Amino acid sequence: MNVLEKIVNSVANFSKSERKVAEVILANPQTTIHSSIAALAKMADVSEPTVNRFCRRLDTKGFPDFKLHLAQSLANGTPYVNRHVEEEDGPEAYTAKIFESTMAALDSARHNVDINAINRAVDVLTQAKKISFFGLGASASVAHDAQNKFFRFNVPVVCFDDIVMQRMSAINSAEGDVVVCISHTGRTKNLCDIAAIARENDATVIGVTAYDSPLARECTLVLSLDVPEDTDMYMPMASRVAQLVLIDILATGFTLRRGSKFRENLKKVKDSLRGSRFEKKDSPA
Amino acid sequence: MNVLEKIVNSVANFSKSERKVAEVILANPQTTIHSSIAALAKMADVSEPTVNRFCRRLDTKGFPDFKLHLAQSLANGTPYVNRHVEEEDGPEAYTAKIFESTMAALDSARHNVDINAINRAVDVLTQAKKISFFGLGASASVAHDAQNKFFRFNVPVVCFDDIVMQRMSAINSAEGDVVVCISHTGRTKNLCDIAAIARENDATVIGVTAYDSPLARECTLVLSLDVPEDTDMYMPMASRVAQLVLIDILATGFTLRRGSKFRENLKKVKDSLRGSRFEKKDSPA
DNA sequence: AGCATATTTGTAATTAAATTACAATAAGTC
DNA sequence: GACTTATTGTAATTTAATTACAAATATGCT
């Protein structure tokens, strides 16, 4: 974990003097990495051993080691420690924070995805007779996006964001069909029902959802994205971006599995759009 | 510039012993940042001052400072190397690459967005009588997502992914209405028409599209995301994620502008979903 | 080739920095 | 209010890095 975040998170465990050190470091992290322990101690108005103890408390070997960790945190372009948008944030601040928190969420997701599950999902998808993407609310747009991607593969693909249509589609599913249910929380009752119905009708159900959720229990295969919940905003944000990236990954895996000849097909689809577009000045007539 | 690159580039200026140091560092950079000057000197089979001189030659203040620079290089240099998915990539490789390229695209977008334009867009949106989101193809899912977000604000918002509906909606727009047109390339003819029609009917048209594009020229305000084109895959990937994040930013700016009382409204919308969901075990009854 | 100069490299001394051990102070508890 | 525990600082020690200088090696010139 990012050292800066770690400082913020463990501020509760700090003593009064250690907190002073934390404040100084958070206020000028860039200066800190070029300071000696003596200089930093002076800035925070504490003694040198206090700074040293502060470093140890953050699981670093000592002050030099701490500076190393800090330098790495800063290098990743993570100036904002507190990524949560706050009341008084101006456009610059909230723009940066949202970009950063999204990137952080993706990074977290990246380290948590189960590659084997992805591989199996790609397996299943490549062999599907028909692929259905179901999502409700915020996840509906992810389902649409998935449809847009898989549609290009010239595979029978449908997408519904309407419970009734989803239900009908699920009831009509058969062996060899793949149903992908998308839900961040995995607690949407209707979608759980759909998953159950699809399974009863011998379809393979892939859940893009949280592991330990009612929806997950109804699925044949679960693709979980451990993205930290966006607690402060009352909207799904980062989690949904992670879902989209997961769809990208599945689509990519799909094309790779199908081989190079198949990819020419993709190009054809893209070229077909040309008529509906204005030509680029520099592109061939 | 990255220190590792710098070492490679200036290898010509090094003396024999310095080159030995360079080799050892390049071979195990991760070890280097946790070694003392003595340990490194021993590994390279040179004296300690030689290592120190080596550091100075790379415009660092000394060995500790050099380690700091090296740590930073390792922090951001390593992951985003080869971002393009290749034929022979396994699940692990393409998963990592897609996550990384998406993150890289977001990072690039972050540094290129025009904060002023965002601020003006938020201005316009907060004052809108009605907001319409229009997108076609891959951008349609972004438009849906935007609708889902702004709908929660209890603002009149519509979203169409159908040219005919978009056209009718655009013709019916009036002063005070805001139309947001989403298109990565900005070259989709139909959408350019829609933007023009909306403007003729006194709506404010915000374009989430490329700066120098036909669509941009039809808009009142352009929000451009300079995301490197996804050249190898014949599908829009990273660009669309960046668009979503931009929508997140606009929505966030919107809520901040509307003040805290308004945010209670958001909570109400979220709570309203509770009935349709399975309760979490640990949540209050 | 041989001498002289310049450059590179290493040894030892010095200095600076960080850590440890311990004492003093402050906070909390009965 | 005295005792215990935790926190903080002072001073000593250790460790690491740097400097100064000397030896060795290489380079150039007659």
mmCIF file of N, CA and C in Angstrom, chain B residues 143-242:
data_model
loop_
_atom_site.group_PDB
_atom_site.id
_atom_site.type_symbol
_atom_site.label_atom_id
_atom_site.label_comp_id
_atom_site.label_asym_id
_atom_site.label_seq_id
_atom_site.Cartn_x
_atom_site.Cartn_y
_atom_site.Cartn_z
ATOM 1 N N ALA B 143 -23.344 7.177 -22.608
ATOM 2 C CA ALA B 143 -24.517 8.037 -22.466
ATOM 3 C C ALA B 143 -25.497 7.441 -21.453
ATOM 4 N N HIS B 144 -25.683 6.121 -21.514
ATOM 5 C CA HIS B 144 -26.568 5.462 -20.556
ATOM 6 C C HIS B 144 -26.073 5.650 -19.136
ATOM 7 N N ASP B 145 -24.804 5.499 -19.002
ATOM 8 C CA ASP B 145 -24.211 5.644 -17.681
ATOM 9 C C ASP B 145 -24.423 7.059 -17.160
ATOM 10 N N ALA B 146 -24.251 8.007 -18.027
ATOM 11 C CA ALA B 146 -24.448 9.406 -17.639
ATOM 12 C C ALA B 146 -25.892 9.630 -17.204
ATOM 13 N N GLN B 147 -26.805 9.056 -17.949
ATOM 14 C CA GLN B 147 -28.213 9.192 -17.587
ATOM 15 C C GLN B 147 -28.448 8.624 -16.185
ATOM 16 N N ASN B 148 -27.895 7.450 -15.963
ATOM 17 C CA ASN B 148 -28.057 6.801 -14.661
ATOM 18 C C ASN B 148 -27.560 7.689 -13.528
ATOM 19 N N LYS B 149 -26.460 8.371 -13.774
ATOM 20 C CA LYS B 149 -25.900 9.243 -12.747
ATOM 21 C C LYS B 149 -26.751 10.486 -12.533
ATOM 22 N N PHE B 150 -27.041 11.186 -13.606
ATOM 23 C CA PHE B 150 -27.751 12.461 -13.476
ATOM 24 C C PHE B 150 -29.210 12.272 -13.104
ATOM 25 N N PHE B 151 -29.734 11.136 -13.416
ATOM 26 C CA PHE B 151 -31.106 10.819 -13.038
ATOM 27 C C PHE B 151 -31.263 10.866 -11.520
ATOM 28 N N ARG B 152 -30.218 10.421 -10.828
ATOM 29 C CA ARG B 152 -30.261 10.415 -9.368
ATOM 30 C C ARG B 152 -30.342 11.812 -8.770
ATOM 31 N N PHE B 153 -29.997 12.794 -9.560
ATOM 32 C CA PHE B 153 -30.010 14.169 -9.060
ATOM 33 C C PHE B 153 -31.400 14.781 -9.121
ATOM 34 N N ASN B 154 -32.343 13.998 -9.594
ATOM 35 C CA ASN B 154 -33.698 14.497 -9.713
ATOM 36 C C ASN B 154 -33.759 15.682 -10.676
ATOM 37 N N VAL B 155 -33.036 15.532 -11.782
ATOM 38 C CA VAL B 155 -33.016 16.548 -12.825
ATOM 39 C C VAL B 155 -33.652 15.910 -14.060
ATOM 40 N N PRO B 156 -34.393 16.664 -14.835
ATOM 41 C CA PRO B 156 -34.936 16.074 -16.069
ATOM 42 C C PRO B 156 -33.790 15.645 -16.978
ATOM 43 N N VAL B 157 -33.660 14.371 -17.180
ATOM 44 C CA VAL B 157 -32.558 13.880 -17.998
ATOM 45 C C VAL B 157 -33.053 12.774 -18.924
ATOM 46 N N VAL B 158 -32.605 12.840 -20.166
ATOM 47 C CA VAL B 158 -32.963 11.785 -21.112
ATOM 48 C C VAL B 158 -31.692 11.264 -21.777
ATOM 49 N N CYS B 159 -31.832 10.118 -22.385
ATOM 50 C CA CYS B 159 -30.684 9.506 -23.040
ATOM 51 C C CYS B 159 -31.197 8.688 -24.203
ATOM 52 N N PHE B 160 -30.670 8.933 -25.378
ATOM 53 C CA PHE B 160 -31.105 8.153 -26.537
ATOM 54 C C PHE B 160 -29.922 7.584 -27.294
ATOM 55 N N ASP B 161 -30.081 6.375 -27.736
ATOM 56 C CA ASP B 161 -29.019 5.767 -28.534
ATOM 57 C C ASP B 161 -29.562 5.446 -29.922
ATOM 58 N N ASP B 162 -30.646 6.101 -30.232
ATOM 59 C CA ASP B 162 -31.329 5.861 -31.495
ATOM 60 C C ASP B 162 -31.368 7.185 -32.264
ATOM 61 N N ILE B 163 -30.892 7.166 -33.493
ATOM 62 C CA ILE B 163 -30.754 8.416 -34.248
ATOM 63 C C ILE B 163 -32.058 9.173 -34.379
ATOM 64 N N VAL B 164 -33.125 8.424 -34.611
ATOM 65 C CA VAL B 164 -34.412 9.078 -34.832
ATOM 66 C C VAL B 164 -34.884 9.776 -33.565
ATOM 67 N N MET B 165 -34.776 9.075 -32.451
ATOM 68 C CA MET B 165 -35.186 9.657 -31.184
ATOM 69 C C MET B 165 -34.306 10.859 -30.842
ATOM 70 N N GLN B 166 -33.022 10.708 -31.106
ATOM 71 C CA GLN B 166 -32.088 11.798 -30.835
ATOM 72 C C GLN B 166 -32.484 13.028 -31.643
ATOM 73 N N ARG B 167 -32.800 12.775 -32.885
ATOM 74 C CA ARG B 167 -33.159 13.864 -33.784
ATOM 75 C C ARG B 167 -34.418 14.578 -33.300
ATOM 76 N N MET B 168 -35.414 13.804 -32.962
ATOM 77 C CA MET B 168 -36.659 14.394 -32.480
ATOM 78 C C MET B 168 -36.407 15.184 -31.210
ATOM 79 N N SER B 169 -35.637 14.594 -30.344
ATOM 80 C CA SER B 169 -35.327 15.247 -29.078
ATOM 81 C C SER B 169 -34.571 16.557 -29.315
ATOM 82 N N ALA B 170 -33.642 16.521 -30.235
ATOM 83 C CA ALA B 170 -32.844 17.713 -30.532
ATOM 84 C C ALA B 170 -33.703 18.832 -31.102
ATOM 85 N N ILE B 171 -34.636 18.438 -31.970
ATOM 86 C CA ILE B 171 -35.516 19.433 -32.584
ATOM 87 C C ILE B 171 -36.399 20.089 -31.525
ATOM 88 N N ASN B 172 -36.779 19.325 -30.530
ATOM 89 C CA ASN B 172 -37.642 19.849 -29.470
ATOM 90 C C ASN B 172 -36.893 20.612 -28.384
ATOM 91 N N SER B 173 -35.589 20.693 -28.498
ATOM 92 C CA SER B 173 -34.842 21.370 -27.432
ATOM 93 C C SER B 173 -35.038 22.885 -27.519
ATOM 94 N N ALA B 174 -34.815 23.533 -26.399
ATOM 95 C CA ALA B 174 -35.035 24.978 -26.321
ATOM 96 C C ALA B 174 -33.936 25.613 -25.472
ATOM 97 N N GLU B 175 -33.975 26.909 -25.362
ATOM 98 C CA GLU B 175 -32.973 27.608 -24.574
ATOM 99 C C GLU B 175 -33.014 27.097 -23.128
ATOM 100 N N GLY B 176 -31.841 26.882 -22.564
ATOM 101 C CA GLY B 176 -31.762 26.366 -21.201
ATOM 102 C C GLY B 176 -31.560 24.866 -21.188
ATOM 103 N N ASP B 177 -31.793 24.217 -22.295
ATOM 104 C CA ASP B 177 -31.554 22.778 -22.376
ATOM 105 C C ASP B 177 -30.086 22.520 -22.695
ATOM 106 N N VAL B 178 -29.590 21.439 -22.160
ATOM 107 C CA VAL B 178 -28.202 21.077 -22.441
ATOM 108 C C VAL B 178 -28.162 19.712 -23.112
ATOM 109 N N VAL B 179 -27.454 19.653 -24.221
ATOM 110 C CA VAL B 179 -27.309 18.393 -24.948
ATOM 111 C C VAL B 179 -25.848 17.977 -24.880
ATOM 112 N N VAL B 180 -25.606 16.771 -24.388
ATOM 113 C CA VAL B 180 -24.232 16.272 -24.316
ATOM 114 C C VAL B 180 -24.054 15.202 -25.382
ATOM 115 N N CYS B 181 -23.170 15.472 -26.331
ATOM 116 C CA CYS B 181 -22.916 14.520 -27.416
ATOM 117 C C CYS B 181 -21.595 13.798 -27.157
ATOM 118 N N ILE B 182 -21.655 12.505 -27.140
ATOM 119 C CA ILE B 182 -20.473 11.710 -26.823
ATOM 120 C C ILE B 182 -19.999 10.930 -28.037
ATOM 121 N N SER B 183 -18.774 11.138 -28.416
ATOM 122 C CA SER B 183 -18.190 10.417 -29.550
ATOM 123 C C SER B 183 -16.682 10.525 -29.469
ATOM 124 N N HIS B 184 -16.013 9.376 -29.446
ATOM 125 C CA HIS B 184 -14.557 9.399 -29.303
ATOM 126 C C HIS B 184 -13.901 10.126 -30.479
ATOM 127 N N THR B 185 -14.254 9.722 -31.674
ATOM 128 C CA THR B 185 -13.618 10.312 -32.847
ATOM 129 C C THR B 185 -14.197 11.690 -33.185
ATOM 130 N N GLY B 186 -15.478 11.866 -32.928
ATOM 131 C CA GLY B 186 -16.126 13.122 -33.297
ATOM 132 C C GLY B 186 -16.404 13.193 -34.784
ATOM 133 N N ARG B 187 -16.408 12.017 -35.405
ATOM 134 C CA ARG B 187 -16.591 11.992 -36.861
ATOM 135 C C ARG B 187 -17.887 11.289 -37.280
ATOM 136 N N THR B 188 -18.701 10.924 -36.339
ATOM 137 C CA THR B 188 -19.951 10.260 -36.690
ATOM 138 C C THR B 188 -20.929 11.295 -37.224
ATOM 139 N N LYS B 189 -21.230 11.140 -38.499
ATOM 140 C CA LYS B 189 -22.051 12.155 -39.189
ATOM 141 C C LYS B 189 -23.361 12.447 -38.477
ATOM 142 N N ASN B 190 -24.094 11.368 -38.137
ATOM 143 C CA ASN B 190 -25.402 11.552 -37.533
ATOM 144 C C ASN B 190 -25.340 12.395 -36.262
ATOM 145 N N LEU B 191 -24.324 12.152 -35.484
ATOM 146 C CA LEU B 191 -24.231 12.868 -34.222
ATOM 147 C C LEU B 191 -23.896 14.344 -34.451
ATOM 148 N N CYS B 192 -23.114 14.609 -35.485
ATOM 149 C CA CYS B 192 -22.801 15.996 -35.825
ATOM 150 C C CYS B 192 -24.084 16.734 -36.204
ATOM 151 N N ASP B 193 -24.917 16.041 -36.949
ATOM 152 C CA ASP B 193 -26.209 16.628 -37.333
ATOM 153 C C ASP B 193 -27.019 16.975 -36.091
ATOM 154 N N ILE B 194 -27.082 16.021 -35.181
ATOM 155 C CA ILE B 194 -27.857 16.217 -33.954
ATOM 156 C C ILE B 194 -27.358 17.453 -33.213
ATOM 157 N N ALA B 195 -26.041 17.556 -33.099
ATOM 158 C CA ALA B 195 -25.453 18.691 -32.392
ATOM 159 C C ALA B 195 -25.854 19.998 -33.064
ATOM 160 N N ALA B 196 -25.789 20.011 -34.397
ATOM 161 C CA ALA B 196 -26.154 21.211 -35.148
ATOM 162 C C ALA B 196 -27.619 21.570 -34.931
ATOM 163 N N ILE B 197 -28.471 20.568 -34.988
ATOM 164 C CA ILE B 197 -29.908 20.813 -34.795
ATOM 165 C C ILE B 197 -30.170 21.377 -33.398
ATOM 166 N N ALA B 198 -29.550 20.778 -32.413
ATOM 167 C CA ALA B 198 -29.742 21.227 -31.032
ATOM 168 C C ALA B 198 -29.314 22.686 -30.879
ATOM 169 N N ARG B 199 -28.185 23.017 -31.487
ATOM 170 C CA ARG B 199 -27.706 24.397 -31.380
ATOM 171 C C ARG B 199 -28.647 25.377 -32.074
ATOM 172 N N GLU B 200 -29.147 24.952 -33.221
ATOM 173 C CA GLU B 200 -30.099 25.818 -33.946
ATOM 174 C C GLU B 200 -31.331 26.099 -33.097
ATOM 175 N N ASN B 201 -31.629 25.141 -32.204
ATOM 176 C CA ASN B 201 -32.796 25.317 -31.336
ATOM 177 C C ASN B 201 -32.409 25.882 -29.969
ATOM 178 N N ASP B 202 -31.280 26.573 -29.951
ATOM 179 C CA ASP B 202 -30.840 27.326 -28.768
ATOM 180 C C ASP B 202 -30.415 26.490 -27.570
ATOM 181 N N ALA B 203 -30.197 25.213 -27.767
ATOM 182 C CA ALA B 203 -29.682 24.408 -26.663
ATOM 183 C C ALA B 203 -28.176 24.630 -26.552
ATOM 184 N N THR B 204 -27.650 24.416 -25.367
ATOM 185 C CA THR B 204 -26.201 24.444 -25.191
ATOM 186 C C THR B 204 -25.700 23.032 -25.482
ATOM 187 N N VAL B 205 -24.733 22.918 -26.358
ATOM 188 C CA VAL B 205 -24.253 21.594 -26.738
ATOM 189 C C VAL B 205 -22.841 21.355 -26.198
ATOM 190 N N ILE B 206 -22.716 20.355 -25.335
ATOM 191 C CA ILE B 206 -21.408 19.982 -24.809
ATOM 192 C C ILE B 206 -20.943 18.749 -25.564
ATOM 193 N N GLY B 207 -19.748 18.792 -26.081
ATOM 194 C CA GLY B 207 -19.214 17.640 -26.812
ATOM 195 C C GLY B 207 -18.147 16.932 -26.012
ATOM 196 N N VAL B 208 -18.352 15.667 -25.753
ATOM 197 C CA VAL B 208 -17.301 14.852 -25.139
ATOM 198 C C VAL B 208 -16.647 14.135 -26.313
ATOM 199 N N THR B 209 -15.638 14.763 -26.878
ATOM 200 C CA THR B 209 -15.078 14.284 -28.141
ATOM 201 C C THR B 209 -13.706 14.890 -28.389
ATOM 202 N N ALA B 210 -13.114 14.536 -29.498
ATOM 203 C CA ALA B 210 -11.783 15.053 -29.833
ATOM 204 C C ALA B 210 -11.876 16.519 -30.237
ATOM 205 N N TYR B 211 -10.852 17.294 -29.852
ATOM 206 C CA TYR B 211 -10.845 18.727 -30.132
ATOM 207 C C TYR B 211 -11.074 19.056 -31.590
ATOM 208 N N ASP B 212 -10.181 18.531 -32.392
ATOM 209 C CA ASP B 212 -10.180 18.935 -33.791
ATOM 210 C C ASP B 212 -11.030 17.971 -34.614
ATOM 211 N N SER B 213 -12.334 18.034 -34.393
ATOM 212 C CA SER B 213 -13.214 17.106 -35.095
ATOM 213 C C SER B 213 -14.461 17.841 -35.559
ATOM 214 N N PRO B 214 -15.146 17.276 -36.547
ATOM 215 C CA PRO B 214 -16.385 17.909 -37.024
ATOM 216 C C PRO B 214 -17.388 18.123 -35.895
ATOM 217 N N LEU B 215 -17.503 17.149 -35.023
ATOM 218 C CA LEU B 215 -18.460 17.285 -33.923
ATOM 219 C C LEU B 215 -18.075 18.447 -33.011
ATOM 220 N N ALA B 216 -16.788 18.571 -32.719
ATOM 221 C CA ALA B 216 -16.319 19.639 -31.843
ATOM 222 C C ALA B 216 -16.729 21.003 -32.390
ATOM 223 N N ARG B 217 -16.689 21.129 -33.711
ATOM 224 C CA ARG B 217 -17.019 22.415 -34.330
ATOM 225 C C ARG B 217 -18.497 22.768 -34.202
ATOM 226 N N GLU B 218 -19.316 21.767 -33.953
ATOM 227 C CA GLU B 218 -20.750 22.020 -33.805
ATOM 228 C C GLU B 218 -21.129 22.326 -32.360
ATOM 229 N N CYS B 219 -20.160 22.184 -31.444
ATOM 230 C CA CYS B 219 -20.499 22.289 -30.029
ATOM 231 C C CYS B 219 -20.250 23.669 -29.439
ATOM 232 N N THR B 220 -20.984 23.972 -28.383
ATOM 233 C CA THR B 220 -20.778 25.205 -27.638
ATOM 234 C C THR B 220 -19.525 25.067 -26.780
ATOM 235 N N LEU B 221 -19.338 23.878 -26.269
ATOM 236 C CA LEU B 221 -18.261 23.619 -25.319
ATOM 237 C C LEU B 221 -17.735 22.206 -25.551
ATOM 238 N N VAL B 222 -16.418 22.094 -25.664
ATOM 239 C CA VAL B 222 -15.842 20.783 -25.950
ATOM 240 C C VAL B 222 -15.020 20.269 -24.768
ATOM 241 N N LEU B 223 -15.288 19.044 -24.390
ATOM 242 C CA LEU B 223 -14.472 18.383 -23.370
ATOM 243 C C LEU B 223 -13.681 17.303 -24.080
ATOM 244 N N SER B 224 -12.406 17.565 -24.239
ATOM 245 C CA SER B 224 -11.581 16.637 -25.003
ATOM 246 C C SER B 224 -10.745 15.766 -24.080
ATOM 247 N N LEU B 225 -10.588 14.532 -24.463
ATOM 248 C CA LEU B 225 -9.768 13.593 -23.695
ATOM 249 C C LEU B 225 -8.689 13.069 -24.609
ATOM 250 N N ASP B 226 -7.494 13.556 -24.436
ATOM 251 C CA ASP B 226 -6.442 13.114 -25.349
ATOM 252 C C ASP B 226 -5.911 11.756 -24.938
ATOM 253 N N VAL B 227 -6.671 10.752 -25.282
ATOM 254 C CA VAL B 227 -6.262 9.397 -24.971
ATOM 255 C C VAL B 227 -5.645 8.791 -26.218
ATOM 256 N N PRO B 228 -4.472 8.192 -26.065
ATOM 257 C CA PRO B 228 -3.852 7.566 -27.240
ATOM 258 C C PRO B 228 -4.789 6.530 -27.843
ATOM 259 N N GLU B 229 -4.975 6.597 -29.119
ATOM 260 C CA GLU B 229 -5.861 5.663 -29.817
ATOM 261 C C GLU B 229 -5.445 4.214 -29.571
ATOM 262 N N ASP B 230 -6.415 3.378 -29.407
ATOM 263 C CA ASP B 230 -6.123 1.953 -29.262
ATOM 264 C C ASP B 230 -5.947 1.401 -30.667
ATOM 265 N N THR B 231 -4.723 1.333 -31.086
ATOM 266 C CA THR B 231 -4.487 1.010 -32.489
ATOM 267 C C THR B 231 -4.587 -0.472 -32.817
ATOM 268 N N ASP B 232 -4.105 -1.310 -31.909
ATOM 269 C CA ASP B 232 -4.015 -2.716 -32.295
ATOM 270 C C ASP B 232 -5.354 -3.457 -32.260
ATOM 271 N N MET B 233 -6.167 -3.122 -31.262
ATOM 272 C CA MET B 233 -7.471 -3.778 -31.185
ATOM 273 C C MET B 233 -8.469 -2.965 -32.011
ATOM 274 N N TYR B 234 -9.366 -3.663 -32.639
ATOM 275 C CA TYR B 234 -10.329 -2.942 -33.451
ATOM 276 C C TYR B 234 -11.573 -2.587 -32.650
ATOM 277 N N MET B 235 -11.345 -2.237 -31.418
ATOM 278 C CA MET B 235 -12.463 -1.864 -30.559
ATOM 279 C C MET B 235 -12.049 -0.674 -29.710
ATOM 280 N N PRO B 236 -12.979 0.197 -29.402
ATOM 281 C CA PRO B 236 -12.634 1.270 -28.486
ATOM 282 C C PRO B 236 -12.526 0.693 -27.082
ATOM 283 N N MET B 237 -11.458 0.977 -26.396
ATOM 284 C CA MET B 237 -11.305 0.411 -25.057
ATOM 285 C C MET B 237 -11.008 1.539 -24.070
ATOM 286 N N ALA B 238 -9.746 1.912 -24.006
ATOM 287 C CA ALA B 238 -9.331 2.879 -22.997
ATOM 288 C C ALA B 238 -10.063 4.211 -23.143
ATOM 289 N N SER B 239 -10.303 4.609 -24.389
ATOM 290 C CA SER B 239 -10.924 5.910 -24.613
ATOM 291 C C SER B 239 -12.289 5.991 -23.936
ATOM 292 N N ARG B 240 -13.014 4.904 -23.989
ATOM 293 C CA ARG B 240 -14.355 4.895 -23.448
ATOM 294 C C ARG B 240 -14.347 4.893 -21.929
ATOM 295 N N VAL B 241 -13.339 4.258 -21.346
ATOM 296 C CA VAL B 241 -13.205 4.312 -19.891
ATOM 297 C C VAL B 241 -12.928 5.752 -19.462
ATOM 298 N N ALA B 242 -12.086 6.428 -20.221
ATOM 299 C CA ALA B 242 -11.783 7.826 -19.904
ATOM 300 C C ALA B 242 -13.051 8.685 -19.989
#
